[in-house]
Coordinates of C-alpha atoms in Angstrom, one line a residue:
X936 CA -72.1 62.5 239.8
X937 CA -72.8 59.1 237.9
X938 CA -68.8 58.8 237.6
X939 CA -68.2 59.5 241.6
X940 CA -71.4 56.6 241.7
X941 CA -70.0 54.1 239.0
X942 CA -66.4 54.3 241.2
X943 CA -68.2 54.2 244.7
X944 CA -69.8 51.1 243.0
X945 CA -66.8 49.5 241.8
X946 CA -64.7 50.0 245.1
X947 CA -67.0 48.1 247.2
X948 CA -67.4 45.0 244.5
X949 CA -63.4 44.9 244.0
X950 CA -62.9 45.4 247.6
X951 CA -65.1 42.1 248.4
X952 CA -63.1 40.4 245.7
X953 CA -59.9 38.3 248.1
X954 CA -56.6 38.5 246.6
X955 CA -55.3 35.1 246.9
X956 CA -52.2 33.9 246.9
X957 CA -51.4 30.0 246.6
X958 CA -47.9 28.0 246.3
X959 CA -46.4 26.3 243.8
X960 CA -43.4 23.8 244.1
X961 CA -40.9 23.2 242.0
X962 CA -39.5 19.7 242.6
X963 CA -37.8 18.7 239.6
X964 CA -37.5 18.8 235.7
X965 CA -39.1 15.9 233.1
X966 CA -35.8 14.4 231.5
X967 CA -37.8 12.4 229.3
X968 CA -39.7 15.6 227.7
X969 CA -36.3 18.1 228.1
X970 CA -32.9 18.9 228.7
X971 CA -30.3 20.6 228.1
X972 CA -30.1 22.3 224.6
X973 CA -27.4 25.0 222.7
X974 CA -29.7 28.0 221.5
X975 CA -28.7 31.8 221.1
X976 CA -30.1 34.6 223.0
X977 CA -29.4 38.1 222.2
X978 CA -26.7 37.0 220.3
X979 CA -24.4 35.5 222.3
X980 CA -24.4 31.2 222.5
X981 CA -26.4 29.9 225.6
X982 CA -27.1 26.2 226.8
X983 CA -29.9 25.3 229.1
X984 CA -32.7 23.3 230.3
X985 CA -35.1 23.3 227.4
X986 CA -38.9 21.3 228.3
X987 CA -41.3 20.5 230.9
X988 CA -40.9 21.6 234.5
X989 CA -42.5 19.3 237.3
X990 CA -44.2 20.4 240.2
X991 CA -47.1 20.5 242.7
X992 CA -49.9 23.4 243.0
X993 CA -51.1 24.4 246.4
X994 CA -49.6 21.6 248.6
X995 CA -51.6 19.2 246.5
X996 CA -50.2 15.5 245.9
X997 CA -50.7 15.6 242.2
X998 CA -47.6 15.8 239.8
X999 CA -48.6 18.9 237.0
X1000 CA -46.4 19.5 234.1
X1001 CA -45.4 23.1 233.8
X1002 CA -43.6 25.0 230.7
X1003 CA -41.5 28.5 231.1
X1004 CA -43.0 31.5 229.6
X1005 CA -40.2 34.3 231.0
X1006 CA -36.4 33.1 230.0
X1007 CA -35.1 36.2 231.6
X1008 CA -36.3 35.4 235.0
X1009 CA -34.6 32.6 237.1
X1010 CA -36.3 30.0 239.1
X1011 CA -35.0 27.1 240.8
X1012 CA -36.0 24.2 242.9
X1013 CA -38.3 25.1 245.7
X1014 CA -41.8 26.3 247.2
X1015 CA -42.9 29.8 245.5
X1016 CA -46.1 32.2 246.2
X1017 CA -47.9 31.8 243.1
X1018 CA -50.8 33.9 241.6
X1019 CA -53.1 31.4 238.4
X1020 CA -54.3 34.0 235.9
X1021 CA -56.2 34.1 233.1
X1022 CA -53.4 34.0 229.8
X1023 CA -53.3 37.6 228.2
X1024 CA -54.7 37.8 224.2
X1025 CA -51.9 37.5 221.9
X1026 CA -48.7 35.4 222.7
X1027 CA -50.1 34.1 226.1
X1028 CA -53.8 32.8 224.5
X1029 CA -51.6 31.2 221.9
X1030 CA -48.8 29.3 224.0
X1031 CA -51.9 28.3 226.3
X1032 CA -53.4 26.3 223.0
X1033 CA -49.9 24.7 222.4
X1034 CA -50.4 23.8 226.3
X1035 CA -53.6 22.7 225.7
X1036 CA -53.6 20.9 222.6
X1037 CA -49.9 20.2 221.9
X1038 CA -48.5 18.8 225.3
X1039 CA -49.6 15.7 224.6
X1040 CA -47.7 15.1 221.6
X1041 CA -44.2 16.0 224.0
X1042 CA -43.3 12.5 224.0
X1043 CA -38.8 13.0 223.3
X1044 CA -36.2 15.1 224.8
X1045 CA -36.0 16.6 221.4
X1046 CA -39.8 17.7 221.4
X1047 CA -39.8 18.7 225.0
X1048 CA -37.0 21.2 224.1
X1049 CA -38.3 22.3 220.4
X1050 CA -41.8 22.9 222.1
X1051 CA -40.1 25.1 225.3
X1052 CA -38.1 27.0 222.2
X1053 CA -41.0 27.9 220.7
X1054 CA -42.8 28.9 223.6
X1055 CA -39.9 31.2 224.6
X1056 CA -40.1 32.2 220.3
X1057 CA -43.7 33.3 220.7
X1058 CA -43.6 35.1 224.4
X1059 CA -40.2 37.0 223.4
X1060 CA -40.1 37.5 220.0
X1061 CA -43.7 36.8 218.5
X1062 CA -43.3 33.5 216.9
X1063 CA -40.9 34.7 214.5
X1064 CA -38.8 31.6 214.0
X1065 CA -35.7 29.8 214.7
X1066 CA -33.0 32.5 212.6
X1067 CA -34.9 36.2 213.8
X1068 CA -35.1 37.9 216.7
X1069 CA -33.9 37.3 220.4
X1070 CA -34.4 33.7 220.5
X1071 CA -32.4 31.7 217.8
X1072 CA -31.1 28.4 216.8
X1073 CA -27.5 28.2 217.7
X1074 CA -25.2 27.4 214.0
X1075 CA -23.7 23.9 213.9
X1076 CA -19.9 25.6 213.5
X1077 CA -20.5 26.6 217.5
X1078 CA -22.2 23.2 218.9
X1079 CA -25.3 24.1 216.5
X1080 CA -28.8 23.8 218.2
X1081 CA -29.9 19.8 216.6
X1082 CA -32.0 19.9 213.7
X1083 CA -34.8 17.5 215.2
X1084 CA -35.2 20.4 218.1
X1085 CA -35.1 23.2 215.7
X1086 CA -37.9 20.7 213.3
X1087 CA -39.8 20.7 216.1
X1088 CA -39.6 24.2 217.2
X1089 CA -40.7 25.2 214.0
X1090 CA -43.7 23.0 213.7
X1091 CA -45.1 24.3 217.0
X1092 CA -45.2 27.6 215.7
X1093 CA -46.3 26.8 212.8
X1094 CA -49.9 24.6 214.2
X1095 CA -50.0 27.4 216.6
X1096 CA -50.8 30.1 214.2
X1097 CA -53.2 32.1 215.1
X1098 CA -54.3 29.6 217.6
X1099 CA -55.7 31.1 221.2
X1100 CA -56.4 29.3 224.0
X1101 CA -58.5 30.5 228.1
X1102 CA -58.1 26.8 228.8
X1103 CA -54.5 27.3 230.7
X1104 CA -53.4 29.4 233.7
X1105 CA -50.2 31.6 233.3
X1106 CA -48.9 31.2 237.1
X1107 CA -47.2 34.1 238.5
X1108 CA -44.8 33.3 240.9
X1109 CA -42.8 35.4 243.2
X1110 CA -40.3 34.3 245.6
X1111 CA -42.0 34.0 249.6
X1112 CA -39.0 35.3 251.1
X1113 CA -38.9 38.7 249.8
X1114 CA -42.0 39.0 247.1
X1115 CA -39.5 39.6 244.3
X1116 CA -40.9 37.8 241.1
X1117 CA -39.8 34.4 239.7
X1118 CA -40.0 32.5 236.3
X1119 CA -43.6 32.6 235.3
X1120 CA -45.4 29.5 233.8
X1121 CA -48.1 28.3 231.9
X1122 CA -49.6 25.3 233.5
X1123 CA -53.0 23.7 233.8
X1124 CA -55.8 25.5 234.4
X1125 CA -56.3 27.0 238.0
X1126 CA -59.5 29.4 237.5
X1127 CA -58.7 32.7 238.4
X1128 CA -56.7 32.5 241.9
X1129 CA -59.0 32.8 243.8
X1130 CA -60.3 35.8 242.5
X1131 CA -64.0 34.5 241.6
X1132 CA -66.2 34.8 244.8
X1133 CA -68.6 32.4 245.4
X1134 CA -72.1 32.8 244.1
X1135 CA -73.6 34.0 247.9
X1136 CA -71.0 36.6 247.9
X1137 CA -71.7 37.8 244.6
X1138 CA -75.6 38.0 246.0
X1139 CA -74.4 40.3 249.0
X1140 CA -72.3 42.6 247.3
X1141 CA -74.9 42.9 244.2
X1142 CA -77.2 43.5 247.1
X1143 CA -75.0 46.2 248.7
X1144 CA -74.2 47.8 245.7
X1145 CA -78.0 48.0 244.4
X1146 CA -78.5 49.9 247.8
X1147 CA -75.4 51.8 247.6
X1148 CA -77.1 52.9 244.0
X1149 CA -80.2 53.6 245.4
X1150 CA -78.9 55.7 248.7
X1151 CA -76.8 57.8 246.2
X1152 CA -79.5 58.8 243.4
X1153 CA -82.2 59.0 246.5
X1154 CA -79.8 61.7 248.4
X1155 CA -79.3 63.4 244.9
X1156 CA -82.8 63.7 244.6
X1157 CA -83.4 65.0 247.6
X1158 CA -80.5 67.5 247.5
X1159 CA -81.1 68.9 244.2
X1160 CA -82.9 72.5 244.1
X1161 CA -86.1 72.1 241.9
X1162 CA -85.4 74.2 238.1
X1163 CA -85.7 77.2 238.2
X1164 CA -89.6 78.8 236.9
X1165 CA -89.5 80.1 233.6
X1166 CA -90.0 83.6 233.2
X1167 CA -92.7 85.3 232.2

């Protein structure tokens, strides 16, 4: 019964709780914190934009510096449904401090792209470094990734160590047309999207549930047969 309560409860607090969905557009990339950079993934040689990705949240006139956390998802210029979240513990909570407390050091095209690198390093391969895993430095005998990226990549893992960070939203876009997801980023901090009601509407579904509580345990009360007498 108190588990058939506890869910009754919890359907009509989630159910008041609006599922928002805002914008996000992408109008250009920073050439003066990025650009395009030789890198391996999976392997095989790759070149591509590397650094910070500019763009507006929510049809709002302010310019907002973005960073990629999902290299296997494309995105391009262009208006996007967007979901701010709260960054998950672990690799998220960590690139959200190098968001937080590193962005302002991004001042080159070679630390725009050494800060994106590790960012992709930590989300994809859990900060393992420039030489392991699914996200490497590409060898100078094939156009080799430059060392002062490959410095900096390595420095932001390295001040990021087990760093962690609530301070940043990860923003979860999807493409308007057809609701299929695009490149997720971590950007500045945009509460929860929406999904904090105000403090009345917290009042009148803590209201309705209190009564929801008390109409349940009343009607088991009453419903209940009294225990049995003991024998004699």
């Amino acid at each position: 019964m108190l588990n058939r309560v506890w869910m009754a409860v919890s359907a009509l607090l989630l159910g008041g709780l609006p599922a928002s969905a805002y914008t996000i557009q992408v109008t250009s990339v920073d050439t003066t914190r990025g650009g395009n950079v030789n890198f391996r993934v999976d392997g095989a040689n790759y070149t591509g934009y590397a650094g910070v990705i500019l763009g507006r949240f929510d049809g709002g006139t302010e310019t907002l510096s973005f960073l990629c956390i999902d290299l296997f998802t494309d995105i391009s210029y262009g208006t996007y449904g967007a979901i701010p979240a709260a960054p998950d513990p672990g690799a998220e909570q960590r690139v959200a401090w190098l968001y937080v407390n590193q962005l302002s050091s991004v001042n080159s095209v070679a630390l725009g792209q050494g800060f994106q690198l590790a960012i992709w390093d930590i989300i994809h391969d859990g900060g393992d470094g420039p030489d392991s895993g699914r996200i490497r430095r590409r060898p100078t005998t094939t156009g080799g990734t430059p060392t002062t990226v490959v410095t900096a990549w390595t420095n932001y893992l390295n001040v990021s160590v087990g760093m962690s960070s609530m301070l940043a939203s990860v923003y979860q876009n999807f493409n308007l047309s057809n609701n299929l997801p695009a490149q997720n980023f971590i950007g500045p901090y945009q509460g929860t999207g929406g999904l904090v009601p105000e403090p009345d509407s917290w009042l009148t579904m803590a209201t309705a549930s209190g009564a929801l509580l008390f109409g349940l345990f009343r009607r088991r009360a009453r419903q209940d047969p009294p225990p049995p007498a003991p024998s004699s």
